[in-house]
Each structure stands twice: as structure tokens, then as C-alpha cells.
GROMACS .gro file of C-alpha atoms in nm:
model
  175
    1GLN     CA    1   0.000   0.000   0.000
    2ALA     CA    2   0.290   0.232   0.076
    3LEU     CA    3   0.419   0.179  -0.279
    4GLN     CA    4   0.076   0.272  -0.422
    5ASN     CA    5   0.077   0.589  -0.214
    6GLN     CA    6   0.425   0.683  -0.338
    7ILE     CA    7   0.325   0.622  -0.702
    8ALA     CA    8   0.010   0.830  -0.659
    9LYS     CA    9   0.212   1.118  -0.508
   10LEU     CA   10   0.476   1.098  -0.785
   11LEU     CA   11   0.208   1.105  -1.055
   12GLY     CA   12   0.030   1.394  -0.889
   13LEU     CA   13  -0.282   1.192  -0.818
   14GLN     CA   14  -0.262   1.251  -0.442
   15ASP     CA   15  -0.162   1.555  -0.241
   16PRO     CA   16   0.191   1.507  -0.096
   17ASP     CA   17   0.065   1.604   0.251
   18ASP     CA   18  -0.225   1.354   0.239
   19ASN     CA   19  -0.151   1.039   0.441
   20GLN     CA   20  -0.463   0.842   0.345
   21ASP     CA   21  -0.427   0.519   0.150
   22PHE     CA   22  -0.474   0.573  -0.221
   23ASP     CA   23  -0.657   0.306  -0.422
   24LEU     CA   24  -0.440   0.306  -0.736
   25ARG     CA   25  -0.609  -0.001  -0.887
   26GLY     CA   26  -0.954   0.153  -0.848
   27TYR     CA   27  -0.830   0.477  -1.004
   28VAL     CA   28  -0.684   0.296  -1.308
   29ASN     CA   29  -1.002   0.090  -1.352
   30SER     CA   30  -1.216   0.404  -1.340
   31GLN     CA   31  -1.023   0.568  -1.625
   32GLN     CA   32  -1.116   0.524  -1.991
   33ILE     CA   33  -0.786   0.380  -2.112
   34ASN     CA   34  -0.897   0.400  -2.478
   35ASP     CA   35  -0.894   0.780  -2.450
   36TYR     CA   36  -0.521   0.765  -2.384
   37ALA     CA   37  -0.421   0.480  -2.616
   38MET     CA   38  -0.215   0.575  -2.919
   39GLU     CA   39  -0.232   0.227  -3.064
   40VAL     CA   40  -0.425  -0.089  -2.990
   41ILE     CA   41  -0.280  -0.416  -3.112
   42VAL     CA   42  -0.504  -0.720  -3.144
   43ASN     CA   43  -0.345  -1.059  -3.205
   44TYR     CA   44  -0.519  -1.332  -3.399
   45LYS     CA   45  -0.500  -1.671  -3.226
   46ASN     CA   46  -0.398  -1.968  -3.440
   47ARG     CA   47  -0.297  -1.732  -3.718
   48MET     CA   48  -0.043  -1.978  -3.856
   49GLU     CA   49  -0.326  -2.204  -3.972
   50THR     CA   50  -0.472  -1.908  -4.162
   51TYR     CA   51  -0.141  -1.795  -4.315
   52ILE     CA   52  -0.063  -2.137  -4.465
   53LYS     CA   53  -0.393  -2.145  -4.657
   54ASP     CA   54  -0.431  -2.019  -5.011
   55THR     CA   55  -0.463  -1.643  -5.058
   56ARG     CA   56  -0.840  -1.637  -5.109
   57SER     CA   57  -0.916  -1.841  -4.795
   58MET     CA   58  -0.670  -1.635  -4.592
   59ASN     CA   59  -0.833  -1.309  -4.707
   60ILE     CA   60  -1.179  -1.438  -4.615
   61GLU     CA   61  -1.068  -1.545  -4.265
   62MET     CA   62  -0.879  -1.220  -4.202
   63ASP     CA   63  -1.181  -1.014  -4.316
   64HIS     CA   64  -1.401  -1.215  -4.080
   65PHE     CA   65  -1.156  -1.158  -3.793
   66SER     CA   66  -1.130  -0.782  -3.857
   67ASN     CA   67  -1.511  -0.761  -3.869
   68LEU     CA   68  -1.529  -0.934  -3.530
   69VAL     CA   69  -1.278  -0.686  -3.388
   70ALA     CA   70  -1.477  -0.394  -3.530
   71GLU     CA   71  -1.801  -0.527  -3.382
   72THR     CA   72  -1.634  -0.582  -3.045
   73LEU     CA   73  -1.483  -0.233  -3.030
   74GLY     CA   74  -1.795  -0.076  -3.173
   75ILE     CA   75  -1.861   0.041  -3.525
   76ASP     CA   76  -1.819   0.408  -3.427
   77TYR     CA   77  -1.477   0.344  -3.270
   78ARG     CA   78  -1.225   0.555  -3.461
   79CYS     CA   79  -0.949   0.326  -3.575
   80GLN     CA   80  -0.757   0.198  -3.871
   81TYR     CA   81  -0.710  -0.172  -3.935
   82ALA     CA   82  -0.375  -0.294  -4.062
   83LEU     CA   83  -0.288  -0.651  -4.152
   84PRO     CA   84   0.086  -0.629  -4.227
   85LEU     CA   85   0.152  -1.002  -4.249
   86GLN     CA   86  -0.135  -1.045  -4.491
   87THR     CA   87   0.008  -0.768  -4.708
   88ILE     CA   88   0.351  -0.930  -4.704
   89HIS     CA   89   0.194  -1.269  -4.777
   90VAL     CA   90   0.022  -1.131  -5.088
   91GLY     CA   91   0.353  -0.986  -5.210
   92ILE     CA   92   0.530  -1.317  -5.151
   93ASN     CA   93   0.257  -1.499  -5.344
   94LEU     CA   94   0.305  -1.262  -5.638
   95LEU     CA   95   0.680  -1.322  -5.627
   96LYS     CA   96   0.618  -1.698  -5.611
   97MET     CA   97   0.390  -1.685  -5.916
   98PHE     CA   98   0.651  -1.479  -6.105
   99LEU     CA   99   0.929  -1.725  -6.022
  100ASP     CA  100   0.704  -2.018  -6.118
  101GLN     CA  101   0.647  -1.856  -6.458
  102ILE     CA  102   1.021  -1.810  -6.508
  103PHE     CA  103   1.085  -2.171  -6.403
  104HIS     CA  104   0.823  -2.305  -6.644
  105SER     CA  105   0.963  -2.092  -6.928
  106VAL     CA  106   1.313  -2.225  -6.865
  107LEU     CA  107   1.178  -2.580  -6.841
  108ILE     CA  108   0.991  -2.552  -7.172
  109THR     CA  109   1.303  -2.405  -7.336
  110LEU     CA  110   1.522  -2.691  -7.207
  111VAL     CA  111   1.272  -2.955  -7.322
  112GLY     CA  112   1.260  -2.791  -7.665
  113LEU     CA  113   1.640  -2.787  -7.683
  114GLY     CA  114   1.649  -3.154  -7.583
  115ILE     CA  115   1.404  -3.243  -7.859
  116VAL     CA  116   1.607  -3.048  -8.116
  117LEU     CA  117   1.929  -3.216  -7.995
  118ILE     CA  118   1.785  -3.567  -8.023
  119TYR     CA  119   1.639  -3.485  -8.364
  120SER     CA  120   1.970  -3.348  -8.495
  121LEU     CA  121   2.166  -3.646  -8.363
  122LEU     CA  122   1.923  -3.891  -8.523
  123LEU     CA  123   1.928  -3.691  -8.847
  124SER     CA  124   2.307  -3.694  -8.862
  125ASP     CA  125   2.308  -4.068  -8.790
  126VAL     CA  126   2.061  -4.130  -9.073
  127GLU     CA  127   2.266  -3.913  -9.310
  128GLU     CA  128   2.585  -4.103  -9.224
  129LYS     CA  129   2.419  -4.439  -9.282
  130THR     CA  130   2.218  -4.350  -9.593
  131TYR     CA  131   2.445  -4.567  -9.804
  132GLU     CA  132   2.402  -4.864  -9.567
  133TYR     CA  133   2.024  -4.821  -9.562
  134GLY     CA  134   2.023  -4.807  -9.941
  135MET     CA  135   2.221  -5.131  -9.956
  136LEU     CA  136   1.976  -5.297  -9.716
  137ARG     CA  137   1.685  -5.185  -9.937
  138ALA     CA  138   1.870  -5.312 -10.247
  139LEU     CA  139   1.918  -5.649 -10.078
  140GLY     CA  140   1.540  -5.674 -10.028
  141LEU     CA  141   1.464  -5.520  -9.687
  142PRO     CA  142   1.103  -5.395  -9.695
  143GLN     CA  143   1.043  -5.024  -9.629
  144ASN     CA  144   0.831  -5.099  -9.317
  145ASN     CA  145   1.120  -5.295  -9.166
  146LEU     CA  146   1.359  -5.008  -9.237
  147ILE     CA  147   1.122  -4.762  -9.067
  148GLU     CA  148   1.092  -5.006  -8.776
  149LEU     CA  149   1.470  -5.027  -8.753
  150LEU     CA  150   1.500  -4.645  -8.743
  151LEU     CA  151   1.227  -4.619  -8.476
  152ILE     CA  152   1.394  -4.881  -8.256
  153GLN     CA  153   1.726  -4.703  -8.299
  154SER     CA  154   1.570  -4.370  -8.201
  155VAL     CA  155   1.405  -4.527  -7.893
  156PHE     CA  156   1.735  -4.681  -7.782
  157PHE     CA  157   1.899  -4.347  -7.846
  158SER     CA  158   1.649  -4.116  -7.667
  159VAL     CA  159   1.502  -4.319  -7.376
  160PRO     CA  160   1.833  -4.365  -7.187
  161GLY     CA  161   1.907  -3.994  -7.235
  162ILE     CA  162   1.564  -3.896  -7.099
  163ILE     CA  163   1.596  -4.133  -6.800
  164LEU     CA  164   1.947  -4.009  -6.724
  165GLY     CA  165   1.841  -3.644  -6.758
  166LEU     CA  166   1.538  -3.687  -6.530
  167SER     CA  167   1.746  -3.877  -6.273
  168LEU     CA  168   2.019  -3.613  -6.267
  169GLY     CA  169   1.754  -3.339  -6.247
  170TYR     CA  170   1.590  -3.513  -5.949
  171VAL     CA  171   1.922  -3.564  -5.769
  172GLY     CA  172   2.017  -3.202  -5.840
  173SER     CA  173   1.691  -3.074  -5.693
  174LEU     CA  174   1.729  -3.253  -5.359
  175PRO     CA  175   1.813  -3.019  -5.070
   0.00000   0.00000   0.00000
């Protein structure tokens, strides 16, 4: 009680010559603290569950929460609502979408280059062996069998390269 009296005298709430006990707790409870508040911060419980949802669901839940806060404080309560983490989250989602687009563009370019590489290697192989294929046709190899031979050769040429490329890409993407 002596400490409460000293605080009251230091704050000018009680006359320094007054020796009566001052009820500091009652005084604080009787004051309208909102009249003196420069800023009121309201925390959202279990906000992590909301922040890991997709942007639309997060916006709906945060709007619902801010409406509950407004109804609790009173609609005529002069305040400004700020959701800084939500704003940052939206910016991060935009950055994520941008990086996804760049990644997909690079991926499509690399797949296209791989197709052109396989095509050019098969084309050069066919050009080198044109004489041999002509001799096989002259010896009586049907055209369907020659096409089958070229398809089998292209499969044996491209499938191991695709499997090796996908395997190396997977191993390279591991953390």
C-alpha cells in the first residue's frame, strides 16, 4: 500500500501532505484507457493455420476476424485496421507466381532444346548411314522394316538420355 501511495504522489494523483491510503487499482479501472491509447494491437489466435492457406481463404478469414474486432470495439470506434503479415503474404505470393512462370519458361526451353538435340543427332546418324540403308533396301529389306529399324534405334537413343536427364535433375533438386 505504501508503494501505491508513493506512485500516486509521484504522478500527482494525491496531495503530498495527504496520508490516506490511495486506491491506485480503483483509479486505473475508473479511467477510460482508450482515450489515452495511441495504438491498440489485437493478435489473432492460431494465425499460422490461416497464413498457410491459399490467398483467397486467408483473405476471407482475415476479413471475418477484422469484422469481429470492429463489432467488439464498436462500429463508431475511430481506428484503422492494418494486416501487415497479410500484405507481405500477398507480395510473396506474387513473387512466387513470377518465379514459377520463369521456371516453367526455362523448363519448356530446355525440353525444346532436348528435342532439337535428339532430332539433330538422329538426323546426322541417318545421313551417315544413308548408303548402308540403301544397300539394305537393295538387298530386299522392306520399307516398313527399315522404318521399324529407325524407330527402334531412335528409342534406344532417346530413352536412356531422358531417364538419365530426369534422374540427374531429381538428384540435383534434392536439398
